[in-house]
Amino acid sequence: MNRPIASVSLDADNLWSYMKTHGDTGWESRPTYLPTFLPLVLDALDRRDVSVTFFLVGADCERDENRAVLATLVPCGHEVGNHSYEHEPWLHLYTPEQLEREIESAEAAILEATGQRPVGFRGPGFSWSPQLLRVLHRRGYLYDASTFPTFLGPLARAYYFWTAKLTPEERTKRSALFGDWKEGFRPITPYRWSLGEETTLLEIPVTTMPVTRTPFHLSYLLYLARVSEAAMRAYLRTALLLCRTYGVEPSFLLHPLDLLGGDEVPELAFFPGMDLPGARKRELFDGALVLLAEYFDLVPMSVHARALEARRDIPLRVPRLALGA
Ligand SMILES: [Zn+2]
């Protein structure tokens, strides 16, 4: 019998987008760590022979300084997804026309830089809207991956507001950042969004722990690793065992700061977990990959999506935002 699969994806959030969200000046020239970060992660993945999906930001794909390294992703056996053009985590405030422009311009830039047209989308900061899903469907996307079913979104938002330098207007715009606590009631297993007139779009949520709905993506695991590596491993093993018990094939999420330390990106020293050196983070990353591979065959997101497409028992859901309360 085939082993169950887990998809692995990395949201290639760049230095400038963290600076922008944090309210730092100088982000407009799009400072980048992609030329140093991507070779490190490619090397770490190659060591374990794992192929993943890199969700790329369109604006990064148009910068000369990122070109050479972005061109290596697909030849190294990985695939690319669309992570918007501007990485603004309030796509739910966009008009349908703005959404169309955002998705289309990112798609063109990603294709030009990597040679591959993305078939999947993840909204920045897990932002999405029913209109966005319609744009994706119309443009022939295979799946969306923008939902994050946890009750902890507002906690992440509170922490972010506490550390960021923002005007009242900027705070209003960001008021739904990382989602409402009601997001925790969304399914953790994939389903189809029903978009009317018999059209649907596959949704692959970022998997949270069955039962507790607490996150187990690597950024979260690193918090635990700072307490103890044994605690981190025990927590990840519990999450994976619960996934196996409940028949959940997880979608496992990575971010650049999971592998980069404060020693390598001093500009982001304010970010949680940046007190760990990069080399230590990459050791922990390798350990997490080995543990994941003990329970699941690791695949990129489109392989996960196509396996789901072949199944008939995927439930339908009507898209509704769970914002504000
Ligand atoms: Zn992002």
XYZ file of N, CA and C in Angstrom, residues 82-96 98-103 121-133 136 144 146 173 176-177 321 323:
126
model
N 2.193 31.080 -6.700
C 1.964 32.529 -6.704
C 1.669 32.998 -5.275
N 2.468 33.958 -4.792
C 2.269 34.500 -3.428
C 1.941 35.997 -3.516
N 1.273 36.407 -4.624
C 0.850 37.785 -4.916
C 2.008 38.600 -5.478
N 1.692 39.797 -5.959
C 2.735 40.655 -6.523
C 3.384 41.528 -5.451
N 2.566 42.129 -4.590
C 3.075 43.119 -3.624
C 3.232 42.573 -2.205
N 2.710 41.364 -1.946
C 2.713 40.793 -0.603
C 2.051 41.717 0.422
N 0.872 42.219 0.093
C 0.110 43.006 1.061
C -0.908 42.091 1.712
N -0.818 41.900 3.043
C -1.669 40.882 3.685
C -3.094 41.347 3.974
N -3.674 42.115 3.042
C -5.084 42.478 3.212
C -5.800 42.365 1.862
N -5.609 41.221 1.217
C -6.244 40.993 -0.091
C -7.767 41.002 0.024
N -8.295 40.736 1.232
C -9.751 40.734 1.426
C -10.336 42.129 1.247
N -9.479 43.193 1.224
C -9.971 44.558 1.014
C -9.912 44.957 -0.460
N -9.334 44.108 -1.313
C -9.145 44.441 -2.733
C -10.452 44.279 -3.526
N -10.638 45.132 -4.546
C -11.761 44.971 -5.477
C -11.421 43.831 -6.432
N -12.444 43.276 -7.124
C -12.148 42.208 -8.093
C -11.130 42.647 -9.145
N -8.679 44.893 -8.766
C -7.349 44.913 -8.122
C -6.811 43.497 -7.955
N -7.699 42.572 -7.605
C -7.281 41.178 -7.414
C -6.772 40.586 -8.722
N -7.510 40.850 -9.795
C -7.127 40.333 -11.116
C -5.724 40.837 -11.485
N -5.507 42.143 -11.269
C -4.204 42.741 -11.592
C -3.091 42.138 -10.737
N -3.387 41.986 -9.464
C -2.401 41.462 -8.505
C -1.959 40.038 -8.895
N -2.957 39.199 -9.176
C -2.669 37.788 -9.511
C -1.966 37.695 -10.858
N -1.901 29.085 -5.394
C -1.796 30.422 -4.803
C -1.870 30.328 -3.294
N -1.052 31.153 -2.622
C -1.244 31.356 -1.183
C -1.233 32.852 -0.912
N -2.269 33.349 -0.239
C -2.373 34.776 0.057
C -1.372 35.186 1.124
N -0.787 36.395 0.990
C 0.115 36.899 2.024
C -0.627 37.025 3.351
N 0.004 36.617 4.434
C -0.636 36.704 5.756
C -1.949 35.931 5.807
N -2.075 34.874 4.969
C -3.300 34.052 4.899
C -4.520 34.893 4.547
N -4.338 35.970 3.764
C -5.510 36.766 3.365
C -6.070 36.231 2.053
N -7.387 36.253 1.956
C -8.069 35.751 0.769
C -9.494 36.312 0.787
N -10.248 36.055 -0.267
C -11.663 36.438 -0.297
C -12.363 35.571 -1.338
N -13.700 35.474 -1.275
C -14.417 34.706 -2.293
C -14.113 35.226 -3.705
N -13.968 36.552 -3.868
C -13.647 37.119 -5.194
C -12.277 36.636 -5.675
N -11.354 36.538 -4.747
C -10.011 36.066 -5.098
C -10.079 34.635 -5.642
N -10.884 33.783 -4.991
C -10.998 32.385 -5.435
C -11.553 32.331 -6.856
N -8.814 33.133 -9.293
C -7.906 31.976 -9.436
C -8.534 30.922 -10.344
N -6.015 26.627 -4.175
C -5.658 27.739 -3.299
C -5.124 27.131 -2.006
N -4.578 29.296 1.004
C -4.497 30.513 1.828
C -5.138 30.398 3.203
N -6.009 49.036 8.476
C -5.825 48.177 7.307
C -5.413 46.766 7.722
N -7.347 42.731 10.248
C -7.710 41.305 10.107
C -6.481 40.436 9.884
N -5.303 41.003 10.103
C -4.064 40.277 9.843
C -4.033 38.938 10.591
N -15.935 34.712 4.490
C -14.861 35.236 5.339
C -15.324 35.230 6.778
N -14.289 37.419 9.220
C -13.555 38.580 9.734
C -14.339 39.326 10.797
